[in-house]
Short mmCIF file of C-alpha atoms and ligand atoms in Angstrom, two decimals:
data_model
loop_
_atom_site.label_atom_id
_atom_site.label_comp_id
_atom_site.label_asym_id
_atom_site.label_seq_id
_atom_site.Cartn_x
_atom_site.Cartn_y
_atom_site.Cartn_z
CA MET A 1 -13.14 -30.97 -18.80
CA PRO A 2 -14.39 -27.64 -17.54
CA ASP A 3 -15.69 -27.63 -14.03
CA GLY A 4 -18.19 -24.88 -14.44
CA PRO A 5 -18.86 -21.79 -16.49
CA ILE A 6 -15.63 -20.44 -17.84
CA GLU A 7 -14.29 -17.42 -16.04
CA MET A 8 -14.89 -14.37 -18.17
CA SER A 9 -13.95 -11.75 -15.62
CA ALA A 10 -10.43 -10.37 -15.57
CA ILE A 11 -10.64 -8.96 -12.03
CA SER A 12 -7.65 -10.19 -10.10
CA ARG A 13 -8.88 -12.92 -7.82
CA ASP A 14 -7.34 -11.64 -4.66
CA GLY A 15 -8.89 -8.28 -5.28
CA HIS A 16 -5.54 -6.52 -4.92
CA GLY A 17 -3.55 -6.80 -8.11
CA PRO A 18 -3.94 -4.76 -11.24
CA ASP A 19 -7.57 -4.35 -12.22
CA TYR A 20 -7.97 -5.32 -15.84
CA ASN A 21 -11.71 -5.62 -15.68
CA ASP A 22 -12.33 -3.30 -18.54
CA ALA A 23 -10.22 -5.43 -20.86
CA ARG A 24 -13.31 -7.54 -21.45
CA ASP A 25 -15.02 -4.62 -23.11
CA ASP A 26 -12.85 -5.16 -26.11
CA ASP A 27 -15.26 -7.67 -27.58
CA ALA A 28 -14.44 -6.42 -31.03
CA LEU A 29 -11.69 -8.98 -30.94
CA LEU A 30 -14.28 -11.69 -30.99
CA GLY A 31 -16.16 -10.34 -33.98
CA SER A 32 -18.78 -7.77 -34.63
CA ASP A 33 -21.72 -9.56 -33.03
CA ASN A 34 -20.41 -8.85 -29.59
CA ASP A 35 -21.89 -12.08 -28.20
CA VAL A 36 -19.05 -13.23 -26.02
CA GLU A 37 -21.55 -14.79 -23.65
CA GLU A 38 -22.93 -17.06 -26.33
CA ALA A 39 -19.49 -18.04 -27.56
CA SER A 40 -18.34 -18.76 -24.03
CA LYS A 41 -21.26 -21.12 -23.50
CA LEU A 42 -20.25 -22.99 -26.59
CA VAL A 43 -16.67 -23.12 -25.44
CA ARG A 44 -17.97 -25.31 -22.66
CA GLY A 45 -18.50 -28.06 -25.25
CA GLU A 46 -16.65 -31.35 -24.80
CA PRO A 47 -13.27 -31.22 -26.54
CA GLY A 48 -12.96 -34.91 -25.78
CA ILE A 49 -9.93 -37.03 -25.30
CA TRP A 50 -8.41 -35.91 -28.62
CA VAL A 51 -6.92 -32.67 -27.26
CA TRP A 52 -5.47 -34.50 -24.26
CA LEU A 53 -3.87 -37.06 -26.57
CA LEU A 54 -2.32 -34.29 -28.64
CA VAL A 55 -0.86 -32.74 -25.53
CA VAL A 56 0.48 -36.09 -24.36
CA SER A 57 2.21 -36.62 -27.73
CA ALA A 58 3.72 -33.14 -27.68
CA GLY A 59 4.50 -33.51 -23.98
CA ILE A 60 7.02 -36.28 -24.72
CA SER A 61 9.45 -33.41 -25.34
CA GLY A 62 8.82 -32.40 -21.71
CA LEU A 63 9.52 -35.96 -20.58
CA LEU A 64 12.83 -35.83 -22.44
CA PHE A 65 13.64 -32.41 -20.98
CA GLY A 66 13.17 -33.85 -17.49
CA TYR A 67 14.95 -37.12 -18.25
CA ASP A 68 17.99 -35.62 -19.90
CA THR A 69 18.54 -32.92 -17.30
CA ALA A 70 18.19 -35.36 -14.38
CA ILE A 71 19.95 -38.49 -15.67
CA ILE A 72 23.29 -36.73 -15.52
CA SER A 73 23.48 -36.96 -11.72
CA SER A 74 23.31 -40.78 -11.77
CA ALA A 75 25.63 -40.99 -14.78
CA LEU A 76 28.18 -38.76 -13.06
CA LEU A 77 28.35 -41.03 -10.03
CA GLN A 78 29.65 -43.74 -12.39
CA LEU A 79 31.78 -41.51 -14.60
CA ALA A 80 33.59 -40.23 -11.52
CA ASN A 81 34.50 -43.80 -10.52
CA PRO A 82 34.94 -45.76 -13.78
CA PRO A 83 36.11 -49.40 -14.03
CA GLU A 84 39.75 -49.93 -15.03
CA THR A 85 38.83 -50.89 -18.59
CA SER A 86 37.06 -47.58 -19.19
CA PRO A 87 38.30 -45.58 -22.20
CA ILE A 88 37.24 -42.44 -20.31
CA PRO A 89 39.32 -41.70 -17.21
CA ALA A 90 37.59 -40.62 -13.98
CA LEU A 91 36.04 -37.20 -14.55
CA THR A 92 37.53 -34.41 -12.47
CA ILE A 93 35.21 -32.01 -10.59
CA ALA A 94 35.75 -29.41 -13.34
CA GLN A 95 34.87 -31.94 -16.04
CA GLN A 96 31.76 -32.99 -14.12
CA SER A 97 30.64 -29.37 -13.96
CA LEU A 98 31.31 -28.93 -17.66
CA VAL A 99 29.39 -32.06 -18.65
CA THR A 100 26.46 -30.84 -16.55
CA SER A 101 26.40 -27.18 -17.48
CA ILE A 102 27.07 -27.54 -21.20
CA THR A 103 23.49 -28.82 -21.53
CA SER A 104 22.07 -25.59 -20.06
CA ILE A 105 24.27 -23.57 -22.42
CA SER A 106 23.13 -25.39 -25.55
CA ALA A 107 19.53 -25.30 -24.29
CA LEU A 108 19.94 -21.54 -23.97
CA ILE A 109 21.29 -21.30 -27.54
CA SER A 110 18.59 -23.47 -29.08
CA SER A 111 15.77 -21.84 -27.14
CA LEU A 112 16.81 -18.59 -28.79
CA GLY A 113 17.12 -20.30 -32.18
CA SER A 114 13.73 -21.99 -31.77
CA GLY A 115 11.97 -18.71 -32.66
CA PRO A 116 12.94 -18.71 -36.35
CA VAL A 117 12.58 -22.52 -36.65
CA SER A 118 9.03 -22.54 -35.27
CA GLU A 119 8.07 -19.92 -37.85
CA TYR A 120 8.22 -22.81 -40.34
CA GLY A 121 5.63 -24.68 -38.30
CA ARG A 122 5.41 -25.68 -34.62
CA LYS A 123 5.17 -29.35 -35.59
CA LYS A 124 8.32 -29.18 -37.68
CA ALA A 125 10.18 -27.64 -34.75
CA ILE A 126 8.97 -30.41 -32.39
CA PHE A 127 10.08 -32.98 -34.97
CA ALA A 128 13.51 -31.36 -35.25
CA ALA A 129 13.86 -31.43 -31.46
CA ALA A 130 12.95 -35.16 -31.38
CA VAL A 131 15.60 -35.96 -34.01
CA VAL A 132 18.18 -34.01 -32.03
CA PHE A 133 17.21 -35.91 -28.84
CA ILE A 134 17.85 -39.23 -30.61
CA LEU A 135 21.17 -38.07 -32.05
CA GLY A 136 22.22 -36.77 -28.64
CA ALA A 137 21.21 -40.01 -26.88
CA VAL A 138 23.22 -42.17 -29.29
CA TRP A 139 26.22 -39.83 -29.24
CA GLN A 140 26.38 -39.68 -25.44
CA SER A 141 26.05 -43.42 -25.00
CA TRP A 142 28.84 -44.17 -27.51
CA ALA A 143 31.24 -41.55 -26.22
CA GLN A 144 34.84 -42.77 -25.95
CA SER A 145 36.35 -39.60 -24.51
CA VAL A 146 35.47 -36.67 -22.27
CA GLN A 147 35.21 -34.48 -25.36
CA GLY A 148 32.77 -36.96 -26.88
CA LEU A 149 30.64 -36.80 -23.75
CA VAL A 150 30.68 -33.00 -23.78
CA VAL A 151 29.58 -32.96 -27.44
CA GLY A 152 26.80 -35.47 -26.69
CA ARG A 153 25.54 -33.40 -23.75
CA PHE A 154 25.69 -30.31 -25.96
CA ILE A 155 23.56 -31.99 -28.65
CA VAL A 156 20.96 -33.20 -26.18
CA GLY A 157 20.75 -29.70 -24.69
CA LEU A 158 19.83 -28.38 -28.14
CA GLY A 159 16.80 -30.70 -28.06
CA VAL A 160 15.92 -29.72 -24.50
CA GLY A 161 16.02 -25.98 -25.25
CA ALA A 162 14.04 -26.21 -28.49
CA GLY A 163 11.41 -28.52 -26.97
CA SER A 164 11.06 -26.34 -23.89
CA ALA A 165 10.30 -23.27 -25.99
CA VAL A 166 8.15 -24.75 -28.75
CA VAL A 167 5.96 -27.33 -26.98
CA PRO A 168 4.33 -24.92 -24.51
CA MET A 169 3.71 -22.55 -27.43
CA TYR A 170 2.13 -25.35 -29.47
CA ILE A 171 -0.06 -26.38 -26.54
CA THR A 172 -1.07 -22.77 -25.87
CA GLU A 173 -2.05 -22.22 -29.50
CA LEU A 174 -4.00 -25.44 -29.73
CA SER A 175 -5.87 -25.41 -26.43
CA PRO A 176 -9.34 -24.06 -25.85
CA ALA A 177 -9.10 -21.07 -23.49
CA HIS A 178 -10.74 -22.85 -20.55
CA LEU A 179 -8.33 -25.81 -20.73
CA ARG A 180 -5.14 -23.96 -21.65
CA SER A 181 -3.64 -23.70 -18.17
CA ARG A 182 -4.39 -27.31 -17.37
CA LEU A 183 -2.99 -28.64 -20.63
CA ASN A 184 0.16 -26.58 -20.19
CA THR A 185 0.53 -27.89 -16.67
CA LEU A 186 0.38 -31.38 -18.15
CA ASN A 187 3.59 -30.54 -19.99
CA THR A 188 5.28 -29.76 -16.66
CA VAL A 189 3.85 -33.01 -15.28
CA PHE A 190 5.81 -34.69 -18.08
CA ILE A 191 9.00 -32.81 -17.22
CA THR A 192 8.79 -33.86 -13.60
CA LEU A 193 7.83 -37.42 -14.57
CA GLY A 194 10.92 -37.53 -16.80
CA GLN A 195 13.01 -36.54 -13.77
CA ILE A 196 11.58 -39.38 -11.67
CA VAL A 197 12.11 -41.90 -14.49
CA ALA A 198 15.71 -40.67 -14.77
CA TYR A 199 16.33 -41.23 -11.05
CA LEU A 200 14.76 -44.71 -11.19
CA ILE A 201 16.72 -45.75 -14.28
CA GLY A 202 19.84 -44.26 -12.75
CA TYR A 203 19.26 -46.33 -9.63
CA TRP A 204 18.55 -49.46 -11.73
CA TYR A 205 21.85 -49.21 -13.62
CA SER A 206 23.88 -47.88 -10.71
CA GLN A 207 25.67 -51.20 -10.13
CA THR A 208 26.08 -52.12 -13.82
CA PRO A 209 29.58 -51.47 -15.22
CA PHE A 210 29.26 -48.72 -17.84
CA GLY A 211 25.62 -48.36 -16.80
CA TRP A 212 25.82 -44.72 -17.89
CA ARG A 213 25.73 -45.86 -21.53
CA PRO A 214 22.21 -47.39 -21.37
CA MET A 215 21.15 -44.51 -19.10
CA PHE A 216 21.91 -42.04 -21.88
CA LEU A 217 20.72 -44.27 -24.71
CA LEU A 218 17.28 -44.84 -23.18
CA GLY A 219 16.56 -41.13 -23.69
CA GLY A 220 16.26 -41.93 -27.39
CA VAL A 221 13.28 -44.26 -26.92
CA PRO A 222 10.55 -41.70 -26.10
CA ALA A 223 11.90 -39.44 -28.87
CA THR A 224 11.50 -42.27 -31.39
CA ILE A 225 7.93 -42.88 -30.21
CA GLN A 226 7.23 -39.16 -30.49
CA ILE A 227 8.38 -39.08 -34.11
CA GLY A 228 5.79 -41.79 -34.87
CA LEU A 229 3.07 -39.87 -33.03
CA LEU A 230 3.92 -36.63 -34.80
CA PHE A 231 2.32 -38.00 -37.99
CA PHE A 232 -1.03 -37.82 -36.22
CA LEU A 233 -0.47 -34.43 -34.64
CA PRO A 234 -2.14 -31.44 -36.35
CA GLU A 235 -0.31 -28.17 -36.93
CA SER A 236 -1.20 -25.31 -34.58
CA PRO A 237 -4.45 -23.69 -35.84
CA ARG A 238 -3.01 -20.25 -35.19
CA TRP A 239 0.03 -21.01 -37.32
CA LEU A 240 -2.29 -22.36 -40.06
CA VAL A 241 -4.41 -19.19 -40.05
CA GLN A 242 -1.25 -17.14 -40.16
CA HIS A 243 -0.18 -18.96 -43.31
CA GLY A 244 -3.57 -18.82 -44.99
CA TYR A 245 -4.77 -22.40 -44.37
CA ILE A 246 -8.12 -21.26 -43.04
CA GLU A 247 -10.05 -24.45 -43.80
CA GLN A 248 -7.60 -26.75 -42.06
CA ALA A 249 -7.46 -24.35 -39.11
CA THR A 250 -11.26 -24.30 -38.88
CA SER A 251 -11.56 -28.07 -38.87
CA ILE A 252 -8.84 -28.45 -36.23
CA LEU A 253 -10.51 -25.80 -34.07
CA ALA A 254 -13.81 -27.63 -34.50
CA ARG A 255 -12.23 -30.81 -33.14
CA VAL A 256 -10.48 -28.90 -30.36
CA TYR A 257 -13.79 -27.42 -29.21
CA GLY A 258 -15.65 -30.71 -29.66
CA ILE A 259 -17.82 -29.54 -32.55
CA ASN A 260 -18.78 -32.06 -35.21
CA GLN A 261 -18.72 -29.94 -38.37
CA ASP A 262 -21.14 -32.21 -40.27
CA GLU A 263 -23.79 -31.99 -37.60
CA SER A 264 -23.03 -28.50 -36.34
CA ASN A 265 -25.85 -26.02 -35.74
CA ALA A 266 -25.83 -22.31 -36.56
CA ALA A 267 -24.52 -21.34 -33.14
CA ASP A 268 -21.60 -23.77 -33.46
CA ARG A 269 -20.69 -22.42 -36.87
CA ARG A 270 -20.93 -18.86 -35.63
CA MET A 271 -18.70 -19.63 -32.70
CA LEU A 272 -16.13 -21.23 -35.01
CA SER A 273 -16.11 -18.31 -37.37
CA HIS A 274 -15.75 -15.96 -34.37
CA LEU A 275 -12.72 -17.89 -33.31
CA VAL A 276 -11.14 -17.93 -36.74
CA ARG A 277 -11.85 -14.24 -37.20
CA SER A 278 -10.37 -13.35 -33.83
CA ILE A 279 -7.26 -15.32 -34.70
CA GLU A 280 -7.10 -13.64 -38.10
CA GLN A 281 -7.21 -10.26 -36.42
CA GLY A 282 -4.37 -11.24 -34.15
CA VAL A 283 -2.42 -12.62 -37.07
CA ARG A 284 -2.92 -9.67 -39.39
CA SER A 285 -0.19 -7.71 -37.69
CA GLU A 286 2.20 -10.57 -38.48
CA THR A 287 2.27 -9.74 -42.19
CA GLU A 288 3.32 -6.23 -41.25
CA LEU A 289 6.27 -7.65 -39.33
CA ALA A 290 7.87 -9.79 -41.99
CA SER A 291 11.53 -9.20 -41.11
CA THR A 292 13.26 -10.32 -37.95
CA THR A 293 14.42 -6.75 -37.29
CA ALA A 294 10.82 -5.56 -37.45
CA LYS A 295 9.85 -8.25 -34.93
CA TRP A 296 12.60 -7.23 -32.49
CA LYS A 297 11.57 -3.60 -32.86
CA ASN A 298 7.95 -4.47 -32.24
CA LEU A 299 8.79 -6.66 -29.25
CA PHE A 300 10.74 -3.94 -27.49
CA GLY A 301 8.98 -0.91 -28.96
CA LYS A 302 5.38 -1.75 -28.09
CA ARG A 303 4.33 -1.31 -24.48
CA SER A 304 2.14 -4.43 -24.30
CA ASN A 305 4.95 -6.57 -25.73
CA ARG A 306 7.50 -5.13 -23.35
CA ARG A 307 5.16 -5.96 -20.50
CA ALA A 308 4.68 -9.47 -21.85
CA LEU A 309 8.44 -9.91 -22.00
CA LEU A 310 8.98 -8.52 -18.53
CA ILE A 311 6.31 -10.79 -17.03
CA SER A 312 7.33 -13.97 -18.84
CA GLY A 313 11.11 -13.48 -18.78
CA GLY A 314 11.00 -12.32 -15.16
CA LEU A 315 8.96 -15.31 -14.07
CA GLN A 316 11.21 -17.73 -15.95
CA GLY A 317 14.31 -16.20 -14.37
CA PHE A 318 12.71 -16.35 -10.92
CA GLN A 319 11.74 -20.01 -11.42
CA GLN A 320 15.43 -20.84 -11.63
CA LEU A 321 17.01 -18.25 -9.34
CA CYS A 322 14.83 -19.40 -6.42
CA GLY A 323 17.27 -22.32 -6.26
CA PHE A 324 15.01 -25.30 -6.89
CA ASN A 325 17.39 -27.00 -9.31
CA ALA A 326 20.19 -26.77 -6.76
CA LEU A 327 18.15 -29.37 -4.90
CA MET A 328 17.29 -31.26 -8.06
CA TYR A 329 20.92 -31.54 -9.15
CA PHE A 330 22.75 -31.68 -5.83
CA SER A 331 20.29 -33.06 -3.29
CA SER A 332 22.11 -36.40 -3.09
CA LEU A 333 25.24 -34.47 -2.10
CA ILE A 334 23.34 -32.41 0.45
CA TYR A 335 21.62 -35.43 1.98
CA ALA A 336 24.90 -37.38 2.02
CA MET A 337 26.44 -34.47 3.90
CA LEU A 338 23.60 -34.64 6.41
CA GLY A 339 24.41 -38.28 6.93
CA PHE A 340 21.37 -39.96 5.43
CA GLU A 341 22.13 -43.55 4.55
CA SER A 342 20.69 -43.66 1.07
CA PRO A 343 21.10 -40.18 -0.40
CA THR A 344 19.97 -41.33 -3.84
CA LEU A 345 16.66 -42.45 -2.40
CA THR A 346 16.25 -39.30 -0.32
CA SER A 347 16.84 -37.25 -3.45
CA LEU A 348 14.31 -39.38 -5.31
CA SER A 349 11.94 -37.92 -2.73
CA VAL A 350 12.69 -34.44 -4.16
CA ALA A 351 11.70 -35.61 -7.64
CA ALA A 352 8.65 -37.48 -6.33
CA THR A 353 7.41 -34.48 -4.31
CA ASN A 354 7.97 -32.25 -7.32
CA PHE A 355 5.94 -34.59 -9.53
CA THR A 356 3.13 -35.09 -7.01
CA PHE A 357 2.63 -31.39 -6.38
CA THR A 358 2.75 -30.59 -10.08
CA LEU A 359 -0.23 -32.95 -10.31
CA VAL A 360 -1.85 -31.03 -7.45
CA SER A 361 -1.39 -27.79 -9.35
CA LEU A 362 -3.10 -29.39 -12.35
CA VAL A 363 -6.22 -29.39 -10.19
CA LEU A 364 -5.52 -26.11 -8.37
CA ILE A 365 -4.67 -23.77 -11.25
CA PRO A 366 -8.11 -23.68 -12.91
CA ARG A 367 -9.81 -23.40 -9.51
CA VAL A 368 -7.57 -20.89 -7.76
CA GLY A 369 -6.04 -19.06 -10.73
CA LYS A 370 -2.33 -18.74 -11.49
CA ARG A 371 -1.86 -15.34 -9.89
CA ARG A 372 -3.43 -16.30 -6.60
CA LEU A 373 -1.62 -19.63 -6.55
CA LEU A 374 1.73 -17.88 -7.00
CA LEU A 375 0.96 -15.32 -4.34
CA TYR A 376 0.15 -18.10 -1.87
CA SER A 377 2.87 -20.59 -2.74
CA VAL A 378 5.96 -18.36 -3.07
CA PRO A 379 5.84 -17.25 0.62
CA MET A 380 5.65 -20.96 1.56
CA MET A 381 8.83 -21.51 -0.43
CA ALA A 382 10.53 -18.74 1.54
CA ILE A 383 9.35 -20.30 4.81
CA GLY A 384 10.73 -23.71 3.74
CA LEU A 385 14.08 -22.14 2.87
CA LEU A 386 14.30 -20.21 6.14
CA ALA A 387 13.45 -23.37 8.08
CA ALA A 388 16.21 -25.21 6.20
CA ALA A 389 18.64 -22.37 7.02
CA PHE A 390 17.58 -22.68 10.67
CA GLY A 391 18.28 -26.43 10.48
CA PHE A 392 21.73 -25.87 8.98
CA HIS A 393 22.48 -23.23 11.62
CA ASN A 394 21.81 -25.73 14.39
CA LEU A 395 23.64 -28.73 12.95
CA PRO A 396 26.27 -30.04 15.37
CA THR A 397 29.05 -29.35 12.83
CA GLN A 398 28.90 -27.28 9.76
CA ASP A 399 31.66 -28.11 7.37
CA VAL A 400 29.86 -27.59 4.11
CA SER A 401 33.01 -28.17 2.10
CA ALA A 402 32.30 -31.82 2.81
CA ILE A 403 29.52 -31.47 0.28
CA HIS A 404 32.12 -32.12 -2.41
CA GLU A 405 33.27 -35.26 -0.72
CA GLU A 406 29.82 -36.69 -0.52
CA LYS A 407 30.22 -37.64 3.08
CA SER A 408 28.76 -36.64 6.35
CA ALA A 409 29.74 -33.27 7.79
CA ILE A 410 28.02 -33.96 11.06
CA ASN A 411 29.65 -35.51 14.08
CA ALA A 412 28.72 -38.96 15.31
CA ASP A 413 25.47 -40.58 14.28
CA PRO A 414 24.55 -37.80 11.91
CA ALA A 415 21.15 -38.79 10.53
CA SER A 416 19.81 -39.08 14.05
CA SER A 417 20.38 -35.38 14.43
CA PHE A 418 17.02 -33.72 14.85
CA TYR A 419 18.15 -30.84 12.66
CA ALA A 420 19.05 -33.10 9.73
CA TYR A 421 15.37 -34.06 9.71
CA VAL A 422 14.35 -30.40 10.02
CA ILE A 423 16.31 -29.79 6.81
CA LEU A 424 14.82 -32.82 5.06
CA PHE A 425 11.25 -31.80 5.90
CA SER A 426 11.69 -28.11 5.20
CA THR A 427 13.31 -28.74 1.81
CA THR A 428 10.47 -31.13 0.97
CA PHE A 429 7.97 -28.44 1.99
CA TYR A 430 9.85 -25.95 -0.20
CA VAL A 431 9.75 -28.35 -3.17
CA ALA A 432 6.00 -28.96 -2.71
CA SER A 433 5.32 -25.21 -2.65
CA TYR A 434 7.56 -24.68 -5.68
CA ALA A 435 5.84 -27.40 -7.69
CA SER A 436 2.37 -26.06 -6.87
CA GLY A 437 3.04 -22.73 -8.56
CA ILE A 438 6.28 -21.31 -9.88
CA GLY A 439 7.45 -24.76 -11.03
CA ASN A 440 5.01 -24.70 -13.89
CA VAL A 441 3.27 -21.32 -14.29
CA PRO A 442 6.21 -19.69 -16.18
CA TRP A 443 5.85 -22.28 -18.95
CA GLN A 444 2.45 -20.79 -19.74
CA GLN A 445 4.28 -17.77 -21.11
CA ALA A 446 3.16 -18.01 -24.76
CA GLU A 447 -0.28 -16.66 -23.83
CA PHE A 448 1.19 -13.22 -23.13
CA PHE A 449 2.53 -12.64 -26.63
CA PRO A 450 0.50 -11.67 -29.67
CA MET A 451 0.92 -13.93 -32.68
CA SER A 452 3.18 -11.39 -34.41
CA VAL A 453 5.98 -11.80 -31.86
CA ARG A 454 4.96 -14.98 -30.07
CA SER A 455 7.76 -17.25 -31.20
CA LEU A 456 10.42 -14.59 -30.61
CA GLY A 457 9.00 -13.59 -27.20
CA THR A 458 8.66 -17.19 -26.08
CA ALA A 459 12.20 -17.92 -27.22
CA ILE A 460 13.64 -15.00 -25.23
CA ALA A 461 11.65 -15.84 -22.10
CA THR A 462 12.81 -19.46 -22.34
CA ALA A 463 16.38 -18.25 -22.72
CA CYS A 464 15.93 -16.35 -19.42
CA ASN A 465 15.09 -19.71 -17.86
CA TRP A 466 18.17 -21.49 -19.21
CA SER A 467 20.60 -18.69 -18.44
CA SER A 468 19.37 -18.55 -14.84
CA ASN A 469 19.45 -22.35 -14.69
CA PHE A 470 23.11 -22.18 -15.74
CA ILE A 471 23.90 -19.58 -13.06
CA ILE A 472 22.41 -21.74 -10.30
CA GLY A 473 24.09 -24.93 -11.55
CA GLU A 474 27.44 -23.19 -11.75
CA THR A 475 27.35 -21.23 -8.49
CA PHE A 476 25.51 -23.36 -5.95
CA LEU A 477 28.42 -25.48 -4.73
CA GLY A 478 30.68 -22.42 -4.65
CA LEU A 479 28.09 -20.49 -2.60
CA MET A 480 27.81 -23.38 -0.15
CA ASP A 481 31.59 -23.48 0.17
CA ASN A 482 32.17 -19.74 0.49
CA MET A 483 29.09 -18.38 2.23
CA GLY A 484 27.93 -21.51 4.00
CA ALA A 485 24.60 -23.32 3.81
CA VAL A 486 22.77 -20.90 6.13
CA ALA A 487 23.56 -17.83 4.04
CA THR A 488 22.94 -19.68 0.76
CA PHE A 489 19.45 -20.82 1.78
CA MET A 490 18.69 -17.37 3.20
CA LEU A 491 19.76 -15.83 -0.09
CA PHE A 492 17.25 -18.02 -1.92
CA ALA A 493 14.60 -16.93 0.61
CA VAL A 494 15.39 -13.28 -0.19
CA ILE A 495 15.09 -14.03 -3.92
CA CYS A 496 11.66 -15.56 -3.22
CA THR A 497 10.58 -12.39 -1.40
CA VAL A 498 11.70 -10.18 -4.28
CA GLY A 499 10.00 -12.57 -6.74
CA TRP A 500 6.76 -12.41 -4.74
CA ALA A 501 6.78 -8.60 -4.85
CA GLY A 502 7.34 -8.70 -8.62
CA ILE A 503 4.42 -11.11 -9.09
CA TYR A 504 2.19 -8.97 -6.88
CA LEU A 505 3.00 -5.88 -8.91
CA ILE A 506 2.90 -7.13 -12.48
CA TYR A 507 1.46 -10.60 -12.92
CA PRO A 508 -2.12 -10.44 -14.29
CA ASP A 509 -4.86 -13.02 -13.94
CA THR A 510 -5.52 -14.53 -17.37
CA GLU A 511 -7.57 -17.57 -16.41
CA GLY A 512 -10.22 -18.41 -19.00
CA MET A 513 -9.30 -15.60 -21.40
CA ASN A 514 -8.60 -16.35 -25.02
CA LEU A 515 -5.23 -15.30 -26.42
CA GLU A 516 -6.63 -12.29 -28.21
CA GLU A 517 -8.28 -11.06 -25.01
CA ILE A 518 -4.97 -11.33 -23.16
CA GLU A 519 -3.36 -9.18 -25.83
CA ALA A 520 -6.05 -6.56 -25.29
CA LEU A 521 -5.50 -6.75 -21.55
CA LEU A 522 -1.77 -6.07 -21.80
CA SER A 523 -2.32 -3.13 -24.12
CA ARG A 524 -4.19 -1.19 -21.45
O1 INS B 601 9.27 -26.46 -14.75
C1 INS B 601 10.40 -27.26 -14.62
C2 INS B 601 10.25 -28.20 -13.47
O2 INS B 601 9.94 -27.50 -12.33
C3 INS B 601 11.50 -29.01 -13.27
O3 INS B 601 11.36 -29.84 -12.17
C4 INS B 601 12.74 -28.17 -13.15
O4 INS B 601 13.86 -28.99 -13.03
C5 INS B 601 12.86 -27.26 -14.34
O5 INS B 601 14.00 -26.45 -14.24
C6 INS B 601 11.63 -26.40 -14.50
O6 INS B 601 11.77 -25.58 -15.61
#
């Protein structure tokens, strides 16, 4: 629920960034009456639990994204040491990398393909992703060969990529402006929750022979529940307006904004028609961009769209290149190398910190604003990384190649080394700072694109995420081997510094604006 009057000023909160104050003058987008004030008061109505339930249902895709990307680390521990009766021989290091990275590749492919699919309806695209998740879960769990596993991981990645592009777009299009950031953050809460569940289930089945089969299969359960829930989920009102279903769109918007249409007063009705009209205006350009070629041209030809792409794609790339998933995927190896007794539990702490601080950002984002939160949290990430590099530098022995062997690289009584704890605490600090800002803000990308190119823009920005995710997954162990841990963590700190400068220069404050106002802001 809103905590106070919704923020209608576009001045950057830290007073330094780009000043978009005059963007608000473009009230024409809200209709001819020019009564933004009145509409904004009405926006403070109670949308009720309904919107939250919708987001929870859609957010199951986020849960699956988190689960399926994290479960692989527990499954690999078993697949690398199979029982004698296993039809699949022990996976080599190269096969382990392939089974892990193929998911990022197919997520990259399907995030790009999700643009055209979501043009047929956001709900249909979420449904398609859920079906793919189930197929992938069953395929992986029945695999009888390495090739079978690779195909299963490929299929599940298609679901991950499509869900990761479409669900945030659906949430963005459905949410009232003052709740949009929070509801989108909820989706990231689901991703991080899925990662914790994956670690716990992985731990639960770790001693069961062929425990990797139920680990993979369980991913199908939330997807099945989601298919049931999808029957109750409305289509995105913006998509409905775009396809001429004005009445349905109006009644969904009424529910979203907590207006009972039967008992509504004149002000309510006016506010609703303002909303529908503003969406119609945004949508009108869509009919002019019927072909895919026209959309591509518009995306790259129009200044505001190029800016939207630069901001969203850049932020998505930075979210991955800052190295967070190196910890997510390989923290048990890192902590084993440092000599901690239960590396799986210490790496569960990465997932738990990530989840907890994503919850913190749920509270912080509407209060502090996304821009300010990023500007504060990214330097903290750099500090955490530098402190970790300092810890690695001072370890008694530094044979990082031991990371592959999952055993301690430190001389006698390793975990009692003060510097092992410095690394544990500084990486935890880094994860907390990551989760408070950059871990979820990039997923709020759909708000930057006008309706005419939203699905295409969102798809490309999401693809930036998955391609960078692939780069980190593929290169991290090699970097640790070749450059050493100190240089690797310092490199991530440098990337954070560059990312911070980029955010400072181009990331606008959009808190509380409606989507059409954001479009006006980027056109200036
Ligand atoms: O927003 C999510 C979240 O931060 C996850 O924990 C991470 O694994 C994903 O790569 C990221 O996209």
